[in-house]
Short mmCIF file of C-alpha atoms and ligand atoms in Angstrom, two decimals:
data_model
loop_
_atom_site.label_atom_id
_atom_site.label_comp_id
_atom_site.label_asym_id
_atom_site.label_seq_id
_atom_site.Cartn_x
_atom_site.Cartn_y
_atom_site.Cartn_z
CA MET A 927 21.57 44.90 -37.69
CA THR A 928 19.31 41.89 -37.95
CA LYS A 929 15.65 42.50 -37.24
CA LYS A 930 13.88 40.89 -34.34
CA ILE A 931 11.57 38.14 -35.54
CA VAL A 932 8.35 37.48 -33.64
CA HIS A 933 7.63 33.76 -33.42
CA VAL A 934 3.91 33.04 -33.70
CA ALA A 935 1.98 29.79 -33.26
CA VAL A 936 -0.94 29.62 -35.71
CA GLY A 937 -3.74 27.04 -35.73
CA VAL A 938 -5.63 26.04 -38.87
CA ILE A 939 -8.67 24.60 -37.10
CA LYS A 940 -10.54 22.20 -39.34
CA ALA A 941 -13.80 20.31 -38.97
CA ASP A 942 -15.43 18.64 -41.97
CA ASN A 943 -14.39 20.85 -44.86
CA THR A 944 -14.55 24.11 -42.96
CA LEU A 945 -11.95 26.21 -41.12
CA PHE A 946 -12.48 28.43 -38.10
CA ILE A 947 -11.23 31.98 -38.64
CA CYS A 948 -11.37 35.18 -36.58
CA LYS A 949 -11.21 38.86 -37.36
CA ARG A 950 -8.23 40.71 -35.86
CA PRO A 951 -9.20 43.73 -33.76
CA ASP A 952 -8.74 47.04 -35.63
CA ASP A 953 -6.13 48.33 -33.16
CA LYS A 954 -3.76 45.35 -33.53
CA HIS A 955 -1.00 44.74 -36.07
CA GLN A 956 -2.71 43.74 -39.36
CA GLY A 957 -5.98 44.77 -37.67
CA GLY A 958 -9.32 44.34 -39.41
CA LEU A 959 -8.05 41.35 -41.42
CA TRP A 960 -9.10 37.74 -40.87
CA GLU A 961 -6.65 35.27 -39.30
CA PHE A 962 -6.17 31.75 -38.14
CA PRO A 963 -6.22 31.94 -34.33
CA GLY A 964 -2.89 31.99 -32.52
CA GLY A 965 -0.32 34.24 -30.98
CA LYS A 966 3.21 34.77 -29.79
CA VAL A 967 5.31 31.91 -28.51
CA GLU A 968 6.63 33.00 -25.10
CA ALA A 969 10.26 32.33 -24.15
CA ASP A 970 9.46 29.36 -21.89
CA GLU A 971 7.03 27.64 -24.25
CA THR A 972 7.11 25.09 -27.02
CA VAL A 973 5.08 25.94 -30.13
CA PHE A 974 2.47 23.36 -29.11
CA GLU A 975 2.18 24.85 -25.61
CA ALA A 976 1.76 28.34 -27.06
CA LEU A 977 -0.86 27.13 -29.53
CA LYS A 978 -2.76 25.31 -26.79
CA ARG A 979 -2.77 28.42 -24.58
CA GLU A 980 -3.74 30.79 -27.40
CA LEU A 981 -6.58 28.57 -28.67
CA GLN A 982 -7.98 28.33 -25.15
CA GLU A 983 -7.76 32.12 -24.64
CA GLU A 984 -8.90 33.29 -28.06
CA VAL A 985 -11.46 30.71 -29.20
CA GLY A 986 -12.27 28.59 -26.13
CA LEU A 987 -10.99 25.31 -27.54
CA THR A 988 -8.95 22.67 -25.75
CA LEU A 989 -6.25 21.40 -28.07
CA ASN A 990 -5.37 17.71 -27.79
CA SER A 991 -2.84 17.38 -30.60
CA SER A 992 -1.73 19.16 -33.77
CA SER A 993 0.51 18.54 -36.77
CA GLU A 994 3.00 20.90 -38.39
CA LEU A 995 1.77 22.31 -41.68
CA MET A 996 4.35 24.93 -42.65
CA LEU A 997 6.75 27.61 -41.46
CA ILE A 998 6.55 31.07 -43.02
CA GLU A 999 8.75 34.09 -42.45
CA HIS A 1000 7.27 37.37 -43.54
CA ASP A 1001 8.55 40.92 -43.24
CA TYR A 1002 5.73 43.45 -43.01
CA GLY A 1003 8.21 46.31 -42.81
CA ASP A 1004 6.99 47.41 -39.39
CA LYS A 1005 7.25 43.87 -38.04
CA CYS A 1006 8.86 40.59 -39.01
CA VAL A 1007 7.01 37.39 -38.14
CA LYS A 1008 7.75 33.68 -38.24
CA LEU A 1009 4.45 31.80 -38.44
CA ASP A 1010 4.61 28.22 -37.17
CA VAL A 1011 1.43 26.95 -38.76
CA HIS A 1012 -0.19 23.80 -37.37
CA LEU A 1013 -3.20 21.85 -38.57
CA VAL A 1014 -5.70 21.31 -35.75
CA THR A 1015 -8.37 18.62 -36.03
CA ASP A 1016 -8.11 17.07 -32.56
CA PHE A 1017 -9.77 19.42 -30.08
CA SER A 1018 -12.71 19.68 -27.73
CA GLY A 1019 -15.13 22.52 -27.04
CA GLN A 1020 -17.19 24.85 -29.22
CA ALA A 1021 -15.09 27.37 -31.13
CA HIS A 1022 -16.20 30.97 -30.62
CA GLY A 1023 -14.67 34.44 -30.47
CA ALA A 1024 -13.77 34.24 -26.78
CA GLU A 1025 -12.28 37.75 -26.76
CA GLY A 1026 -15.38 39.27 -28.39
CA GLN A 1027 -13.90 39.12 -31.90
CA GLN A 1028 -15.93 38.23 -34.99
CA SER A 1029 -15.48 34.61 -36.04
CA ALA A 1030 -16.76 32.15 -38.62
CA TRP A 1031 -16.54 28.57 -39.86
CA VAL A 1032 -15.75 28.95 -43.55
CA ALA A 1033 -15.66 26.34 -46.31
CA ILE A 1034 -12.15 26.02 -47.78
CA ASP A 1035 -13.41 27.01 -51.24
CA LYS A 1036 -14.91 30.21 -49.75
CA LEU A 1037 -11.70 31.47 -48.07
CA ASP A 1038 -11.06 33.81 -50.99
CA ASN A 1039 -14.03 35.90 -49.85
CA TYR A 1040 -12.09 36.97 -46.74
CA ASN A 1041 -9.14 39.35 -46.50
CA PHE A 1042 -6.09 37.92 -44.72
CA PRO A 1043 -2.64 39.37 -43.96
CA ALA A 1044 -0.12 38.97 -46.80
CA ALA A 1045 1.74 36.13 -45.07
CA ASN A 1046 -1.42 34.04 -45.19
CA VAL A 1047 -1.58 33.85 -48.98
CA GLU A 1048 0.92 30.96 -48.90
CA ILE A 1049 -0.96 29.21 -46.11
CA ILE A 1050 -4.24 29.36 -48.00
CA GLU A 1051 -2.63 28.08 -51.20
CA LYS A 1052 -1.25 25.09 -49.28
CA ILE A 1053 -4.56 24.40 -47.55
CA LYS A 1054 -6.36 24.27 -50.89
CA VAL A 1055 -3.94 21.59 -52.11
CA ASP A 1056 -2.98 19.58 -49.02
CA VAL A 1057 -5.58 19.91 -46.29
N1 8DG B 1493 -2.62 34.66 -35.07
C1 8DG B 1493 -2.25 34.96 -36.31
N2 8DG B 1493 -1.30 35.92 -36.52
C2 8DG B 1493 -0.98 36.18 -37.80
C3 8DG B 1493 -1.57 35.50 -38.90
N3 8DG B 1493 -1.02 36.00 -40.05
C4 8DG B 1493 -0.14 36.96 -39.70
O1 8DG B 1493 0.55 37.62 -40.45
N4 8DG B 1493 -0.10 37.08 -38.31
C5 8DG B 1493 0.74 38.02 -37.60
C6 8DG B 1493 -0.04 39.20 -37.07
C7 8DG B 1493 0.73 39.56 -35.81
O2 8DG B 1493 1.79 40.41 -36.16
C8 8DG B 1493 1.30 38.25 -35.33
C9 8DG B 1493 0.42 37.55 -34.28
O3 8DG B 1493 0.34 38.29 -33.17
P1 8DG B 1493 -0.92 38.33 -32.23
O4 8DG B 1493 -1.41 39.71 -32.16
O5 8DG B 1493 -1.93 37.27 -32.60
O6 8DG B 1493 -0.24 37.92 -30.90
P2 8DG B 1493 -0.93 37.57 -29.54
O7 8DG B 1493 -2.18 36.74 -29.80
O8 8DG B 1493 0.15 36.97 -28.70
O9 8DG B 1493 -1.49 38.94 -29.00
P3 8DG B 1493 -0.83 40.17 -28.27
O10 8DG B 1493 0.14 39.63 -27.27
O11 8DG B 1493 -0.22 40.99 -29.36
O12 8DG B 1493 -2.03 40.85 -27.67
O13 8DG B 1493 1.34 37.40 -36.48
C10 8DG B 1493 -2.56 34.51 -38.67
O14 8DG B 1493 -3.15 33.87 -39.56
N5 8DG B 1493 -2.86 34.29 -37.35
MG1 MG B 1494 -3.44 36.33 -31.37
#
């Protein structure tokens, strides 16, 4: 039987040379680790629509446009995810942890000081080279 894959829209929010990251709540999948904000793409949504909704809900930003950065499939064993990662530089509002989560603007060369889920290793490698 093929496993169900959860499609997730992920936003790498960049301003100057820093990225906005959030800490996942302890009780969630991959909890306690840092993430790029985002969430599940619902059945009736495009990836952009999902990203726009999630960034509004989670970090209080209004997304104007985004560009595709990469697509990553990762099997955590308990859950299989497909991360549709977009680069976000065109937004309005002040980014903050709108759901009470810890958050930070972090310089790209300081990302290694934060623990991310395993699927993010590839994203961070690409960011260091291309973003
Ligand atoms: N948002 C986000 N999710 C990530 C990253 N890396 C990674 O493996 N994931 C995984 C963790 C979760 O299994 C899944 C995202 O689910 P989520 O919990 O953010 O979904 P959601 O915002 O829709 O929240 P909910 O409906 O579960 O409450 O993708 C990342 O950088 N950002
Ligand atoms: Mg989320």
